[in-house]
mmCIF file of C-alpha atoms and ligand atoms in Angstrom:
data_model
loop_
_atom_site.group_PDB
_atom_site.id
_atom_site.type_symbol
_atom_site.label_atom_id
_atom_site.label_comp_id
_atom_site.label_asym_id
_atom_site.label_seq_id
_atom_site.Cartn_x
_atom_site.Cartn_y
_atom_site.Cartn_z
ATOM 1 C CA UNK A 139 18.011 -35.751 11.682
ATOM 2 C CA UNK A 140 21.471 -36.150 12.664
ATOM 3 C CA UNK A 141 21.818 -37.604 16.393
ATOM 4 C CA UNK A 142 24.793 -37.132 18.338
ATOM 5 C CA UNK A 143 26.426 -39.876 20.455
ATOM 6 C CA UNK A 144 27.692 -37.271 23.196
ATOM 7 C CA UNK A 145 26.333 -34.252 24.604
ATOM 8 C CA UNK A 146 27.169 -31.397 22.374
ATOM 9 C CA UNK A 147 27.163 -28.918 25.043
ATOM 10 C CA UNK A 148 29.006 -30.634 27.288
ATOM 11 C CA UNK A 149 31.444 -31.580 24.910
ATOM 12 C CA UNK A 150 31.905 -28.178 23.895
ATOM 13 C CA UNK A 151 32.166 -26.472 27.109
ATOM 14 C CA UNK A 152 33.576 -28.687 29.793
ATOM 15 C CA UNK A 153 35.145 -31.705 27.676
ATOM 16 C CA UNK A 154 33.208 -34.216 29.399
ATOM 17 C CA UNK A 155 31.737 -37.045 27.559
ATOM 18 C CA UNK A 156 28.321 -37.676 28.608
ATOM 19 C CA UNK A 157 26.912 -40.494 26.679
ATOM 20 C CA UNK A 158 23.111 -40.326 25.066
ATOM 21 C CA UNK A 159 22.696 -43.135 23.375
ATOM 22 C CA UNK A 160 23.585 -46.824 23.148
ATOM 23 C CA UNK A 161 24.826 -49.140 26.100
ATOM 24 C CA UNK A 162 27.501 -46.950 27.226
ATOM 25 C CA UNK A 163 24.518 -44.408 28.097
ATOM 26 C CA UNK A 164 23.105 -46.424 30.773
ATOM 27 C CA UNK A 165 25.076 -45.252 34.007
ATOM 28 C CA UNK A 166 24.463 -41.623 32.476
ATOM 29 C CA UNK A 167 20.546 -42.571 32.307
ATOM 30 C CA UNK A 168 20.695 -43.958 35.793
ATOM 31 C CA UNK A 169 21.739 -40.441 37.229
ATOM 32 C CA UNK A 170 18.977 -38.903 35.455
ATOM 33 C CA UNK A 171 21.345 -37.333 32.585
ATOM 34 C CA UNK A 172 19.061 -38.518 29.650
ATOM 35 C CA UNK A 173 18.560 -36.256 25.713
ATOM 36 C CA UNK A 174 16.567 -33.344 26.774
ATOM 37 C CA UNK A 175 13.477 -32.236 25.471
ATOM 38 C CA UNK A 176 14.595 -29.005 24.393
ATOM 39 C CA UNK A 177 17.692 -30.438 21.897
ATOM 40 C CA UNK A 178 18.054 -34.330 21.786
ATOM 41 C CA UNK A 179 21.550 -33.908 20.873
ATOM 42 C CA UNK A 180 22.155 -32.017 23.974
ATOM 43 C CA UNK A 181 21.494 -33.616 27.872
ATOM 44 C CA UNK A 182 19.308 -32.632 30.616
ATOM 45 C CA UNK A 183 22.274 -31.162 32.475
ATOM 46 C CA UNK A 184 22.790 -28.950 29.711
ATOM 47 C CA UNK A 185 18.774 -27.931 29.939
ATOM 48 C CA UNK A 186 18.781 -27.495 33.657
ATOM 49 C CA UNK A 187 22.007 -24.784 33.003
ATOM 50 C CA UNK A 188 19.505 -22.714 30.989
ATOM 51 C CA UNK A 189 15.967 -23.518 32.942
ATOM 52 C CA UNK A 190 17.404 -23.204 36.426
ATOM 53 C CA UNK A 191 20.946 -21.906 37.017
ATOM 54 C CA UNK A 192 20.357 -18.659 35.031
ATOM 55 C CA UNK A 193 17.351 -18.013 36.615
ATOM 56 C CA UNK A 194 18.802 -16.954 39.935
ATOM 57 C CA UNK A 195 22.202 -15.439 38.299
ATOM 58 C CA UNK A 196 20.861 -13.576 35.201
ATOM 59 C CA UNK A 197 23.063 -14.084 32.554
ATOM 60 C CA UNK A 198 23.258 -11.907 29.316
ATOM 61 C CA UNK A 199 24.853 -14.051 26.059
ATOM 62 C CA UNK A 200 24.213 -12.772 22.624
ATOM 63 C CA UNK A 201 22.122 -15.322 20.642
ATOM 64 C CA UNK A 202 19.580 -15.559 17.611
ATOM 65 C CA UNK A 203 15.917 -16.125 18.373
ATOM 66 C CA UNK A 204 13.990 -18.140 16.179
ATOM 67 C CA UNK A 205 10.214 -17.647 15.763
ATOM 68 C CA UNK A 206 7.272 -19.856 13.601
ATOM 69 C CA UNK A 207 4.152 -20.207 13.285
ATOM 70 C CA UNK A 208 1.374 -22.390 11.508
ATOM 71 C CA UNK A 209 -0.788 -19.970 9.084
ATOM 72 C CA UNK A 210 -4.740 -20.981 7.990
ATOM 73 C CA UNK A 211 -4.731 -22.887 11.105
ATOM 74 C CA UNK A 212 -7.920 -21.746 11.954
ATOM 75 C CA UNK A 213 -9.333 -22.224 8.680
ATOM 76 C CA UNK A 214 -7.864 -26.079 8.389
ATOM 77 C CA UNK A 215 -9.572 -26.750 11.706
ATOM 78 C CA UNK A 216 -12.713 -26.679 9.558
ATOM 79 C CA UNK A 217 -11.862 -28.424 7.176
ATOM 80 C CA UNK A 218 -10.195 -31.680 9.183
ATOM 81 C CA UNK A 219 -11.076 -33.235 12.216
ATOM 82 C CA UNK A 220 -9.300 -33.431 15.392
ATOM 83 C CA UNK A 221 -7.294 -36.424 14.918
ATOM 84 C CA UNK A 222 -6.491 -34.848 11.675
ATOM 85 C CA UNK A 223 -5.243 -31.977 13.387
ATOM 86 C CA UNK A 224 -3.319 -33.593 16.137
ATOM 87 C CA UNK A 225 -1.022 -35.373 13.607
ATOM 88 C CA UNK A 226 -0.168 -31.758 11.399
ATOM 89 C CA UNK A 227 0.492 -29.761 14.792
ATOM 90 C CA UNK A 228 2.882 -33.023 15.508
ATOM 91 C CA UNK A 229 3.891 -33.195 12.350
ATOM 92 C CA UNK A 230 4.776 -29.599 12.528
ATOM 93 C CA UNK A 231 6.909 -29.467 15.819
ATOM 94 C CA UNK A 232 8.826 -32.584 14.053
ATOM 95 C CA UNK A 233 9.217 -30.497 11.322
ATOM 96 C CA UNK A 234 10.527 -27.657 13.367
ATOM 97 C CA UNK A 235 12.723 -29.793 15.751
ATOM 98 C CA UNK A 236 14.360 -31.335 12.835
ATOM 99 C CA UNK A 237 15.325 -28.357 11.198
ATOM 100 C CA UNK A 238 16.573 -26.625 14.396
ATOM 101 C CA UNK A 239 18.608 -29.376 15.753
ATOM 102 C CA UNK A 240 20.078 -29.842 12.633
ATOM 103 C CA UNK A 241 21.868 -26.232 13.604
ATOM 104 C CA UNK A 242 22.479 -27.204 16.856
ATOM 105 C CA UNK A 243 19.877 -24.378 18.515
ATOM 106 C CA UNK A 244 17.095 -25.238 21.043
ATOM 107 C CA UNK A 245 13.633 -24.902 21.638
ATOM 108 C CA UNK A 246 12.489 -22.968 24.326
ATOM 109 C CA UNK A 247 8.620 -23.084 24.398
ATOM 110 C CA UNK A 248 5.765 -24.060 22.329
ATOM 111 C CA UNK A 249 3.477 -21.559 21.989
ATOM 112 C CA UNK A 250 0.211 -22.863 20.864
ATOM 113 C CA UNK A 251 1.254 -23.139 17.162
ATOM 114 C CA UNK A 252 4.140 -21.348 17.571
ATOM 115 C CA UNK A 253 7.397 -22.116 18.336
ATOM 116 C CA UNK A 254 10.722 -20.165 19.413
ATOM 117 C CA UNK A 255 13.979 -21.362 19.375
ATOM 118 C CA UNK A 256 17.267 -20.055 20.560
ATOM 119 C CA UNK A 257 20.975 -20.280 18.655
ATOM 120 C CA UNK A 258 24.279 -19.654 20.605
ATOM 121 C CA UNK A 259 23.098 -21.211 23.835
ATOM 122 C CA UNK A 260 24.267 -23.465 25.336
ATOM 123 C CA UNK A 261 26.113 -24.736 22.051
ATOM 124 C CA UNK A 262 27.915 -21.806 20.757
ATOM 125 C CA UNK A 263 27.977 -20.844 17.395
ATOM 126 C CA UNK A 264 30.031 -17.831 15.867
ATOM 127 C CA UNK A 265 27.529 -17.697 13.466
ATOM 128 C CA UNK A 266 24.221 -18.068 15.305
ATOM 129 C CA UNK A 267 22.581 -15.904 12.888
ATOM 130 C CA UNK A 268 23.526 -17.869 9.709
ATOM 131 C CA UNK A 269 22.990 -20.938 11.554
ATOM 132 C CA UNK A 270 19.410 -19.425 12.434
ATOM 133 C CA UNK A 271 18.550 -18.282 8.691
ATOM 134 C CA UNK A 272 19.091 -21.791 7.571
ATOM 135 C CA UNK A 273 17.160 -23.514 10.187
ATOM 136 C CA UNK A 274 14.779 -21.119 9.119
ATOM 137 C CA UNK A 275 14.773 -22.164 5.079
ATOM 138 C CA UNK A 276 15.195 -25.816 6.094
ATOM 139 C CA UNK A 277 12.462 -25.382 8.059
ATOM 140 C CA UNK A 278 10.357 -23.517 5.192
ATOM 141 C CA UNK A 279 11.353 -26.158 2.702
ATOM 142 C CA UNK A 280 9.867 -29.103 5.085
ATOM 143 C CA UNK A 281 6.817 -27.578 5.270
ATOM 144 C CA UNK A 282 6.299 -27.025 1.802
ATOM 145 C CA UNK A 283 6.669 -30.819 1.573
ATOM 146 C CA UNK A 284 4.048 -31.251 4.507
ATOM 147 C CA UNK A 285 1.584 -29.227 2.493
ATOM 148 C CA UNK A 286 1.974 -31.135 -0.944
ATOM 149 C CA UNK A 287 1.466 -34.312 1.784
ATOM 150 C CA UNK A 288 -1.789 -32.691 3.194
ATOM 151 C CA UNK A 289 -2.963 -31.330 -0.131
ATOM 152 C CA UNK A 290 -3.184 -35.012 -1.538
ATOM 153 C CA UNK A 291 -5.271 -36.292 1.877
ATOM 154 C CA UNK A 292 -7.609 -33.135 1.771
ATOM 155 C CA UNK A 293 -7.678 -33.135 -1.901
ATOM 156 C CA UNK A 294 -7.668 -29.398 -2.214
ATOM 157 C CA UNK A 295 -5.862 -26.367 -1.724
ATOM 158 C CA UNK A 296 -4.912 -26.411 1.687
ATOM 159 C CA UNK A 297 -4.426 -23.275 3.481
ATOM 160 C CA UNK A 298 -1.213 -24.360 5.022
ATOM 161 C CA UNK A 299 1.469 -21.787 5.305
ATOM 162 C CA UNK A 300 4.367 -21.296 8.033
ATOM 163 C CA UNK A 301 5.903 -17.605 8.719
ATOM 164 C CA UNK A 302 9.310 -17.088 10.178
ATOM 165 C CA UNK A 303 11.022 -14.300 12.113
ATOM 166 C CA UNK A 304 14.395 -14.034 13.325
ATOM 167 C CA UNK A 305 16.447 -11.345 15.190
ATOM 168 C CA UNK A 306 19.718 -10.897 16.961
ATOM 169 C CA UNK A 307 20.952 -9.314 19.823
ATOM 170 C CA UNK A 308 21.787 -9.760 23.829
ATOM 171 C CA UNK A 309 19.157 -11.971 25.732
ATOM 172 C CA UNK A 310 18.628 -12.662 29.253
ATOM 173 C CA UNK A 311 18.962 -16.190 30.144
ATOM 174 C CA UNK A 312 16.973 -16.259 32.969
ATOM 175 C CA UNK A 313 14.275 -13.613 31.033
ATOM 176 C CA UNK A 314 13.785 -16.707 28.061
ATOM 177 C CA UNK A 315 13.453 -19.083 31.286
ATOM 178 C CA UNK A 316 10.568 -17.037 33.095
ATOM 179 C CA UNK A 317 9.205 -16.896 28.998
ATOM 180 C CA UNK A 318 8.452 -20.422 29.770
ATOM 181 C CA UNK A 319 6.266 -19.675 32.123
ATOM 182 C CA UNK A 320 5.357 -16.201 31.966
ATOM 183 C CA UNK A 321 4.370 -14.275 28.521
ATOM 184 C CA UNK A 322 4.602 -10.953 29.799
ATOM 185 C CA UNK A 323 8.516 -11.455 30.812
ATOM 186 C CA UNK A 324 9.284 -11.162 26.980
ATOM 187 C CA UNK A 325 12.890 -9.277 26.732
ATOM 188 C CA UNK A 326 13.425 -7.214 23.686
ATOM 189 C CA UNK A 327 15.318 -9.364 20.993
ATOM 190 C CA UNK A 328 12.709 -12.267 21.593
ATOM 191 C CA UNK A 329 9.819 -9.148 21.355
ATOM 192 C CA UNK A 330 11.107 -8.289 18.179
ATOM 193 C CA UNK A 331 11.521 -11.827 16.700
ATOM 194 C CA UNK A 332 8.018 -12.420 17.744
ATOM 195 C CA UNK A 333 6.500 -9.670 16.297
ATOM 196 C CA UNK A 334 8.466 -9.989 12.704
ATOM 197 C CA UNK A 335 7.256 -13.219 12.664
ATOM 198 C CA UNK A 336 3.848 -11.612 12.697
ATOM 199 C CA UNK A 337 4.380 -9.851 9.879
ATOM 200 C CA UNK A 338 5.816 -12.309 7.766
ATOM 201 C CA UNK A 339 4.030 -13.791 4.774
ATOM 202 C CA UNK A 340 3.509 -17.797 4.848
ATOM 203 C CA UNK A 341 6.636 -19.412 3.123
ATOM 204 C CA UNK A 342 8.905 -16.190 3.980
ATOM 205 C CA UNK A 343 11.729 -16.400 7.109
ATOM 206 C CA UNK A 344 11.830 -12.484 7.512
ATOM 207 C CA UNK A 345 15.125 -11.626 9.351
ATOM 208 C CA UNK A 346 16.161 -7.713 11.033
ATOM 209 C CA UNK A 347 18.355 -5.487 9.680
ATOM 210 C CA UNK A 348 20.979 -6.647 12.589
ATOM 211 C CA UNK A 349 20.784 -10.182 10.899
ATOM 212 C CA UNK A 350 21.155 -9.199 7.204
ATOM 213 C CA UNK A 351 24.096 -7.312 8.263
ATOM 214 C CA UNK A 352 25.975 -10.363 9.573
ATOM 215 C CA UNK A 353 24.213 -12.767 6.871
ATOM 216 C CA UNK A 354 23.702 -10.474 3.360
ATOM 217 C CA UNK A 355 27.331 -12.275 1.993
ATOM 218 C CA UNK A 356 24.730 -15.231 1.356
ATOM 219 C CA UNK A 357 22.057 -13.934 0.469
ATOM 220 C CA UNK A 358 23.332 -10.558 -1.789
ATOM 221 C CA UNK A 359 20.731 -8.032 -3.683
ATOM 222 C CA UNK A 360 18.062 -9.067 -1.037
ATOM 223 C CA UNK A 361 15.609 -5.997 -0.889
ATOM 224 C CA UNK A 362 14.714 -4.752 2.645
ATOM 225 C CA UNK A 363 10.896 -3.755 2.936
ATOM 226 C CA UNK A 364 9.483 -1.421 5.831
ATOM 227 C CA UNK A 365 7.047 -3.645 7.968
ATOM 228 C CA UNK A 366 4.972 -2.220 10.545
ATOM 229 C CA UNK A 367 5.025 -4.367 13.545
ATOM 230 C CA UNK A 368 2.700 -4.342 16.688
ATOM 231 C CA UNK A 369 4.331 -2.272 19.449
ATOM 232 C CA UNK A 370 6.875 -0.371 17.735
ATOM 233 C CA UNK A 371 6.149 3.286 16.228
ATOM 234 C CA UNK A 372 8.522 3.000 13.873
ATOM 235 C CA UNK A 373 8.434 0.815 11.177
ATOM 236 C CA UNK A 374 11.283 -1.937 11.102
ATOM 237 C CA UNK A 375 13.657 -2.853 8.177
ATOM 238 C CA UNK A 376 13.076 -6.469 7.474
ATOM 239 C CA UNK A 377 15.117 -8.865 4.661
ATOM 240 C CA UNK A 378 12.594 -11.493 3.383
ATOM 241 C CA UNK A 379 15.807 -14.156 2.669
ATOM 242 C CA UNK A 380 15.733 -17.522 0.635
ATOM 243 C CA UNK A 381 12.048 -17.348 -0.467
ATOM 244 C CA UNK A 382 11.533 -19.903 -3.479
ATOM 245 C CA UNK A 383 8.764 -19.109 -6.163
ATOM 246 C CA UNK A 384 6.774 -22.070 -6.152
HETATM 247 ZN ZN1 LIG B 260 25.068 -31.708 28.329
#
């Protein structure tokens, strides 16, 4: 992946250089201001923003969330053993991280298998939902790699699959914070993601109608399909987007 030498979000929003890597980062590292976790390209100043100042001021900011998750996990867990399985989840989260830093967006919380990411915070994007999609393909076409990878170690078919949901709207800073700690503080756009992520195939990143609408000039002729998705009555208009035949 592509590593910055300054703080994006810092950069972006207050002009102020703070240096990550090389010798010039060293007074920076000494007052704790290190890569965070969350976005190496961004610094720990820029994580505490979103993990403790937005906490105690809520703060709404319109952003894309980002959901994925490992398919036939249960199933591989037979068939390898746990070593086996440490590396793929690891290899997995690189596999994630890479794709989603690439687009500048962060990751919140690893869920298990799952991960969620958020776009438009705190590196703005005017086009957090593009950027989102195509974190989302990137991140599809990794895997696909991964599996041919794993399919020549296990020597079979292995039932390796990734499914992708995204959705767009207002979050709640401090609501994706307490998500960190809490599952049941789940606001509505992040809901949704989750849930369409449920529903996608393996190999599919399945994106709302609110996301087509600002991303379908890329992706034209794409049929919508009527999912039904756990916790909504309704059924929801979803855009499978960029799906290869392999
Ligand atoms: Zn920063």
């Amino acid at each position: 992946m592509q590593q910055a030498g300054i703080c994006k979000g810092c950069w972006q929003q207050l002009r102020v250089p703070i240096v990550l890597r090389g010798p010039f980062s060293v007074p920076f590292r000494l007052v704790g201001l290190r890569p965070s976790r969350m976005n190496p390209n961004l610094c720990t100043l820029c994580e505490m923003m979103f993990t403790r100042i937005y906490k105690v001021q809520q703060m709404s900011v319109p952003a894309t969330i980002l959901f994925a998750d490992v398919r036939g996990y249960t199933a591989l867990s037979e068939m390898l053993d746990s070593p086996q399985v440490a590396r793929l989840l690891s290899g997995f989260y690189e596999t994630c991280g890479t794709a989603i830093w690439d687009r500048d967006g962060i990751i919140i919380k690893l869920i298990g298998d799952a991960v969620l990411a958020v776009f438009n915070f705190p590196v703005r994007q005017e086009d957090h939902p593009y950027q989102a999609v195509m974190a989302g393909i990137d991140l599809q076409r990794r895997c696909r790699a991964m599996k041919a990878t794993l399919q020549e170690t296990t020597g079979g078919d292995a039932p390796l699959g990734v499914g992708v949901g995204i959705h767009t709207g207002q979050i709640t800073i401090g609501e994706v914070g307490d998500f960190c700690r809490d599952f049941t503080a789940i606001g509505s756009v992040v809901n949704l993601a989750s849930r369409l992520q449920g529903a996608a195939e393996p190999g599919e990143v399945l994106v709302t109608e609110e996301v087509y609408r600002q991303v379908g000039d890329h992706f034209p002729q794409t049929q919508s399909r009527r999912c039904q998705v756990k916790g909504f009555e309704q059924p929801v208009k979803a855009y499978a987007l960029g799906v290869e035949t392999p």
